[in-house]
Coordinates of N, CA and C in Angstrom, one line a residue:
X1 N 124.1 114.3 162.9 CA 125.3 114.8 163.5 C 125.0 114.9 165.0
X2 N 126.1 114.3 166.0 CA 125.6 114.6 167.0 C 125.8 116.2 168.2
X3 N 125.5 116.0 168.8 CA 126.0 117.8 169.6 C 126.0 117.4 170.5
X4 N 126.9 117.9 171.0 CA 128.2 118.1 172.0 C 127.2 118.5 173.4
X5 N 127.2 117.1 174.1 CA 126.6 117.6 175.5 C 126.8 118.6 176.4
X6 N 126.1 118.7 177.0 CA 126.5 120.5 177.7 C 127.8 120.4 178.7
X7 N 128.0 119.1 178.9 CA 129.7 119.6 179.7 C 130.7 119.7 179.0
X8 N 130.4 119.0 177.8 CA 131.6 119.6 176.4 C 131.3 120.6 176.3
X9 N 130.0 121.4 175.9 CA 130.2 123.0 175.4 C 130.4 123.7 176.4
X10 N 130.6 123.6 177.7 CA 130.8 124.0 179.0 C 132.8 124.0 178.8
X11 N 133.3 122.8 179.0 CA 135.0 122.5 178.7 C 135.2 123.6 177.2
X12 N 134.4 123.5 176.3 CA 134.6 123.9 175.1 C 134.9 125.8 175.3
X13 N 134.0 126.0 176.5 CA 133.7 127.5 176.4 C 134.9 128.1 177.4
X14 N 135.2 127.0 178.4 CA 136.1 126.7 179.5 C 137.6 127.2 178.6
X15 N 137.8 126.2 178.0 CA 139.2 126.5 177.3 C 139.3 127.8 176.3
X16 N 138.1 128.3 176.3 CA 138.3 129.2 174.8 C 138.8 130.6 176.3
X17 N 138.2 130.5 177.2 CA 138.1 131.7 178.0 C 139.4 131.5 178.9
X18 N 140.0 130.7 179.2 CA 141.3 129.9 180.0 C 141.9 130.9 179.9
X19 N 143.0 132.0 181.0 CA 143.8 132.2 180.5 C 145.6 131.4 180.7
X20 N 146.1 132.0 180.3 CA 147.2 131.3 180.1 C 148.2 131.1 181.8
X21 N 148.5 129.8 181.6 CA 148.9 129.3 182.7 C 150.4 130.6 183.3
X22 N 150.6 131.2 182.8 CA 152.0 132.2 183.2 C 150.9 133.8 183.6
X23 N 150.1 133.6 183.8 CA 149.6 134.9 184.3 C 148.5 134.2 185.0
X24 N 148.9 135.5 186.2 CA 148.3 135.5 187.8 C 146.8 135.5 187.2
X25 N 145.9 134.4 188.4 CA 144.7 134.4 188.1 C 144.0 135.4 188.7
X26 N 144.6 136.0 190.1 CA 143.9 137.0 190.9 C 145.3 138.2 190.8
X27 N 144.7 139.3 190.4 CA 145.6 140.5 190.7 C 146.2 141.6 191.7
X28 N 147.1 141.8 192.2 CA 147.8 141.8 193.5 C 147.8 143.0 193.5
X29 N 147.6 143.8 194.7 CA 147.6 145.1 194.8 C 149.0 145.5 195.6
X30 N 150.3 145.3 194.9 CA 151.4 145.5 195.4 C 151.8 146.8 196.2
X31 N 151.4 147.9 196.2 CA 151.5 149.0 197.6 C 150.4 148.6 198.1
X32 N 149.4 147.9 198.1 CA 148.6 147.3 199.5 C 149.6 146.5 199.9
X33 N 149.8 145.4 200.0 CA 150.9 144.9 200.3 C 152.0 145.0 201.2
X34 N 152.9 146.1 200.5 CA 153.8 146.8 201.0 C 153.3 147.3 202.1
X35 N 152.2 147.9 202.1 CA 151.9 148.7 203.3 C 151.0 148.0 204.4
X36 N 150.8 146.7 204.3 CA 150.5 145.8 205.2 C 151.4 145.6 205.9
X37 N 153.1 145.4 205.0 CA 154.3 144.7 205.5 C 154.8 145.7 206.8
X38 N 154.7 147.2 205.9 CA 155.5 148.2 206.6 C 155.8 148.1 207.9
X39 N 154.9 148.2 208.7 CA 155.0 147.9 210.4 C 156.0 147.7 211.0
X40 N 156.2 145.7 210.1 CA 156.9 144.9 210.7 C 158.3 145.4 210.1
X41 N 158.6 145.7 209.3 CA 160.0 146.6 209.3 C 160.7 147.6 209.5
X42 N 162.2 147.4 209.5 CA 162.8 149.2 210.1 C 162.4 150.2 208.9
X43 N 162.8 151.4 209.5 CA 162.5 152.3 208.2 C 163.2 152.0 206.7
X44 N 162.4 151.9 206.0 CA 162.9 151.5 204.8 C 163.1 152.3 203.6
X45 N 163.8 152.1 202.9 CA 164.3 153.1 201.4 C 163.6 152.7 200.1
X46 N 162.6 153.4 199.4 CA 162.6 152.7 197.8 C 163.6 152.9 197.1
X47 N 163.7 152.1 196.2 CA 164.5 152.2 195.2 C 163.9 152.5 193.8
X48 N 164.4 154.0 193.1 CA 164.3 154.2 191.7 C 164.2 153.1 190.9
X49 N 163.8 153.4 189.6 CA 164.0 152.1 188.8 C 165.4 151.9 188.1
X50 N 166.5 152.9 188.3 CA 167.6 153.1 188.0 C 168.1 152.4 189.0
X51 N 168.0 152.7 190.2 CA 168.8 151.9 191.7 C 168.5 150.3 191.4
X52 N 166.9 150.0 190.7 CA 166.8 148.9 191.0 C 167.4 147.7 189.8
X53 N 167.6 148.5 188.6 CA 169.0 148.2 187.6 C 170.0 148.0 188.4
X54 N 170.6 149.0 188.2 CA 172.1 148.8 189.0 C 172.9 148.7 190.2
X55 N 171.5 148.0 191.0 CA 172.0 147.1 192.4 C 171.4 145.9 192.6
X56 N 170.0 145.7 191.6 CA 169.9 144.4 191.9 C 169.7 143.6 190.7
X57 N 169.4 144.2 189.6 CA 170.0 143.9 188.1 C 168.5 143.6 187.3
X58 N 167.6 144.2 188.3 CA 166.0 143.9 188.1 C 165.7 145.2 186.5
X59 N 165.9 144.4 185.3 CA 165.8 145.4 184.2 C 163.5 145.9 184.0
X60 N 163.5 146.7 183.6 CA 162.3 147.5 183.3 C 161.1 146.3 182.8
X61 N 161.9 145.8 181.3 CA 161.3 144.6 180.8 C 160.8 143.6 181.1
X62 N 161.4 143.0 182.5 CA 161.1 141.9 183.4 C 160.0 141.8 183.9
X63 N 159.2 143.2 184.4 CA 158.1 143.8 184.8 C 157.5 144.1 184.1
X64 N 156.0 144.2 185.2 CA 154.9 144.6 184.4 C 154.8 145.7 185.7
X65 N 155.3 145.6 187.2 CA 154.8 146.4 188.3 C 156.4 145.7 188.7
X66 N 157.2 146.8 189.6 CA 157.9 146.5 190.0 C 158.4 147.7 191.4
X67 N 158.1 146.6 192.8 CA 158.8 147.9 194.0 C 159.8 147.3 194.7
X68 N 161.3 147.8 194.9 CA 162.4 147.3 195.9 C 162.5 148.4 197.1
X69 N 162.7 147.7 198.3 CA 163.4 148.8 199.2 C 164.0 147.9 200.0
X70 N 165.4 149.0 200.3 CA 166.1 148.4 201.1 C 166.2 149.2 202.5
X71 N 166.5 148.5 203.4 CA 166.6 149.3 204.6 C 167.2 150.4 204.7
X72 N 167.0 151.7 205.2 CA 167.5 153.3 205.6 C 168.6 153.2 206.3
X73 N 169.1 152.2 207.5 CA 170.0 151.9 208.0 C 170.8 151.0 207.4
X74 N 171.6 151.3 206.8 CA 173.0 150.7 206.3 C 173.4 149.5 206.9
X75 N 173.4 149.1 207.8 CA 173.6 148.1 208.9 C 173.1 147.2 208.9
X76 N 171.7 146.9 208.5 CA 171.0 146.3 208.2 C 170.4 145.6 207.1
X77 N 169.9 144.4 206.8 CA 170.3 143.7 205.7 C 168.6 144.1 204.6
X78 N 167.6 144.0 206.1 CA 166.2 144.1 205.9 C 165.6 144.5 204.2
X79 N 165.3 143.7 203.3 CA 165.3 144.1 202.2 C 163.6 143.3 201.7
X80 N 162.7 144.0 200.5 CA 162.0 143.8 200.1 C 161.2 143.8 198.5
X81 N 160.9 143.0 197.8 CA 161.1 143.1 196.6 C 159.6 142.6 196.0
X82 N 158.8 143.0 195.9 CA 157.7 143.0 195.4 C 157.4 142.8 193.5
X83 N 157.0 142.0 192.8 CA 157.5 142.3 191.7 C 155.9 141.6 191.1
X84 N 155.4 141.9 189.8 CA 154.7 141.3 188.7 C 155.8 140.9 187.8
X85 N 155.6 139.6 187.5 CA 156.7 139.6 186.0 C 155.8 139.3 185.0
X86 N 156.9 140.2 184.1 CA 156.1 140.0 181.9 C 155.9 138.8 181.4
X87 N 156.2 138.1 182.0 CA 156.3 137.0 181.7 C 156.5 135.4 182.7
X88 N 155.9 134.0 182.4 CA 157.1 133.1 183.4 C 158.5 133.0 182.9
X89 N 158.9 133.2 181.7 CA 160.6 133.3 181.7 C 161.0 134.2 182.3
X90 N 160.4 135.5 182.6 CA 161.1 136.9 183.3 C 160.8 136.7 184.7
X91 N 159.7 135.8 185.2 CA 159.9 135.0 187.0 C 160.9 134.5 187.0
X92 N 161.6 133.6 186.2 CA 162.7 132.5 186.5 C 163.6 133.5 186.7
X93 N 163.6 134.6 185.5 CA 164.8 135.2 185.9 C 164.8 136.2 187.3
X94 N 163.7 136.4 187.6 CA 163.7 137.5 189.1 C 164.1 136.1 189.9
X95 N 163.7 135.2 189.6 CA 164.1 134.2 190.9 C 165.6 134.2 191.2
X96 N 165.8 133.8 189.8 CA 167.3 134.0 189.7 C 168.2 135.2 190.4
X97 N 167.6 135.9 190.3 CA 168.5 137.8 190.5 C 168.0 137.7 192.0
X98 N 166.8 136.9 192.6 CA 167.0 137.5 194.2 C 168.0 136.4 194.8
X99 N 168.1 135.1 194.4 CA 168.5 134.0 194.9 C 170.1 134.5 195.0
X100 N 170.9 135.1 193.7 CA 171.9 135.4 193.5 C 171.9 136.1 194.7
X101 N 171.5 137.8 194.4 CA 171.8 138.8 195.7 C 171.5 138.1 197.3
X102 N 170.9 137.1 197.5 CA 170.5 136.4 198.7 C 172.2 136.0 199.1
X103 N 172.7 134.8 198.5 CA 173.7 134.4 198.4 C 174.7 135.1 198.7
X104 N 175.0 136.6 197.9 CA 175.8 137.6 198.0 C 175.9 138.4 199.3
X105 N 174.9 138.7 199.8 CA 174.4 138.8 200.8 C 174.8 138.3 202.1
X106 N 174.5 136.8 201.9 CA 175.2 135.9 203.0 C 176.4 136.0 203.3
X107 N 177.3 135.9 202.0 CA 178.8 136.0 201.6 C 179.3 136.9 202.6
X108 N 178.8 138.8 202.1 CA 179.1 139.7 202.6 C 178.9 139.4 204.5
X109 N 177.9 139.4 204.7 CA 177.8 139.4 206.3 C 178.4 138.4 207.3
X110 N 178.0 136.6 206.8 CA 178.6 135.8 207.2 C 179.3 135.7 208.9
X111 N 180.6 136.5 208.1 CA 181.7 137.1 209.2 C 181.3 137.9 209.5
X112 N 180.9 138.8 208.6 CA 181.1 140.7 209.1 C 179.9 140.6 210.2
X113 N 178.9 140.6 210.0 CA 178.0 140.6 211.0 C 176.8 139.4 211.0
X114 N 177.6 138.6 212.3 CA 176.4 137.4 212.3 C 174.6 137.6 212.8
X115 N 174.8 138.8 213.5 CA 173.2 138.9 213.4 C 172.7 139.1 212.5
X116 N 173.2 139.8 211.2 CA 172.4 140.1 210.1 C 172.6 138.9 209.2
X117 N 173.6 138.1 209.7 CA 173.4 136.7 209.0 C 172.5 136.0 209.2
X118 N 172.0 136.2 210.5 CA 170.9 135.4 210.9 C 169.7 136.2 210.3
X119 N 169.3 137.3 209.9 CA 168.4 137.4 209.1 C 168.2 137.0 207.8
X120 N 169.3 137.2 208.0 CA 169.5 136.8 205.9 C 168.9 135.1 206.1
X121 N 169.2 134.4 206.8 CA 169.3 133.3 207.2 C 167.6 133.0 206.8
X122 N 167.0 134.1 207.0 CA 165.4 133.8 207.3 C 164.6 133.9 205.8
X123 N 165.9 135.0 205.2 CA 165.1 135.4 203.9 C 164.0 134.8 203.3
X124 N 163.6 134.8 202.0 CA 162.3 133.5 201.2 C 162.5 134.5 199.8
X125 N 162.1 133.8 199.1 CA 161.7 134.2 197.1 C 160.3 133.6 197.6
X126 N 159.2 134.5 197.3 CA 157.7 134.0 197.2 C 156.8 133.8 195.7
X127 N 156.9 132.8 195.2 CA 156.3 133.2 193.8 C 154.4 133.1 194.2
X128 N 153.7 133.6 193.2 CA 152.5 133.1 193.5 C 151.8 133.7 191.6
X129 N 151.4 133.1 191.2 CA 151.4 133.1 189.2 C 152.7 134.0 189.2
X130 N 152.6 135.3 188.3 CA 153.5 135.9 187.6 C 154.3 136.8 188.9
X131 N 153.9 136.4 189.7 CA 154.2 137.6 191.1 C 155.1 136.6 192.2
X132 N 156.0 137.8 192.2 CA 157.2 137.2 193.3 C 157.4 138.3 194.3
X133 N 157.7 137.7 195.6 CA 157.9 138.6 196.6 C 159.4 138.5 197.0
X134 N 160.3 138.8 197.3 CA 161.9 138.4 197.7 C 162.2 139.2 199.3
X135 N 161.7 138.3 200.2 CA 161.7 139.0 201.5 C 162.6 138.3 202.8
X136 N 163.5 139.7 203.2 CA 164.6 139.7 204.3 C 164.6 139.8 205.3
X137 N 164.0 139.4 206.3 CA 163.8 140.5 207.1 C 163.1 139.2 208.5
X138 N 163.4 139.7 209.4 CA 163.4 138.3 210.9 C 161.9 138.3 211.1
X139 N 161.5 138.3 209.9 CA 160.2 138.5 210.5 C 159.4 137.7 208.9
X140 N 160.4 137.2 207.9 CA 160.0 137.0 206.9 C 158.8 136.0 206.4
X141 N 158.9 135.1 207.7 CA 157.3 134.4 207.2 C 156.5 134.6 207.1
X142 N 156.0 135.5 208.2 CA 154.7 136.4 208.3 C 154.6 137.4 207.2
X143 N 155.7 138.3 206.9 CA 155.3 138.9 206.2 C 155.2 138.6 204.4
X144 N 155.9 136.6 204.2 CA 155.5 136.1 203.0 C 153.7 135.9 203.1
X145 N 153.4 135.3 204.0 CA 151.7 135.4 204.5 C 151.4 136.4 204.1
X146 N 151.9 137.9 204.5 CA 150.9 138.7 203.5 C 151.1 138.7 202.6
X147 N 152.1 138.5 201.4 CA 152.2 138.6 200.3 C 151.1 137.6 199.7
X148 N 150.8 136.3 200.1 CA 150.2 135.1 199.8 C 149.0 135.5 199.9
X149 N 148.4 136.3 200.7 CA 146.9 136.4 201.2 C 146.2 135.7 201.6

């Protein structure tokens, strides 16, 4: 019988230890993060996990780690959404729920206020494995860069 040269039992040991392609290979330290971002934003609001149901439709289940805040000033569009998802179907769906409120967003300001149009303008959805960032803010590249690392 023959045995399995050592780059097969290497592939062999490879795949038994793999994990699964819908979970992050490196683990995010999401209030590090946040508090890298903070700086570059106006004062900002968290949101409850109740607020973050029934304003941005982001349910408990979806998550494994989940932080939103929206700007303190009303006026402003500045928004931030940090998330691990349970799953890759529960990414699609966060993708889904920021893309929508993005959109809504636009809608609302548009007319009402073109400078905050123009931020919205800047927004991004950041996926990176199971982790999505959803960020508003005139400053949003840089601060997808820190989400990315």
């Amino acid at each position: 019988m023959d045995r399995p040269f050592p780059l097969g039992r290497f592939l062999l040991r490879f795949l038994k230890t793999a994990k699964p392609k819908d979970i992050a290979a490196a683990e995010k330290d999401l209030q590090a993060i946040y508090a890298q971002m903070e700086p570059q934003l106006p004062e900002m609001m968290a949101l409850s996990d109740s607020m973050m149901l029934d304003l941005l439709g982001i349910k408990p289940e979806f998550c494994v780690r989940a932080m939103a805040y929206i700007c303190a000033d009303g006026l402003l569009v500045d928004e931030i959404w940090l998330v691990e998802a349970s799953s890759a179907e529960n990414l699609e769906t966060l993708k889904l729920l920021a893309k929508t409120r993005l959109d809504s967003q636009k809608d609302i300001y548009q007319s009402y206020a073109p400078a905050q149009y123009a931020t919205l303008e800047q927004g991004v959805i950041v996926t990176d494995g199971n982790y999505l960032a959803f960020i508003v803010s005139q400053d949003a590249g840089s601060l997808a860069d820190l989400f990315l690392g």
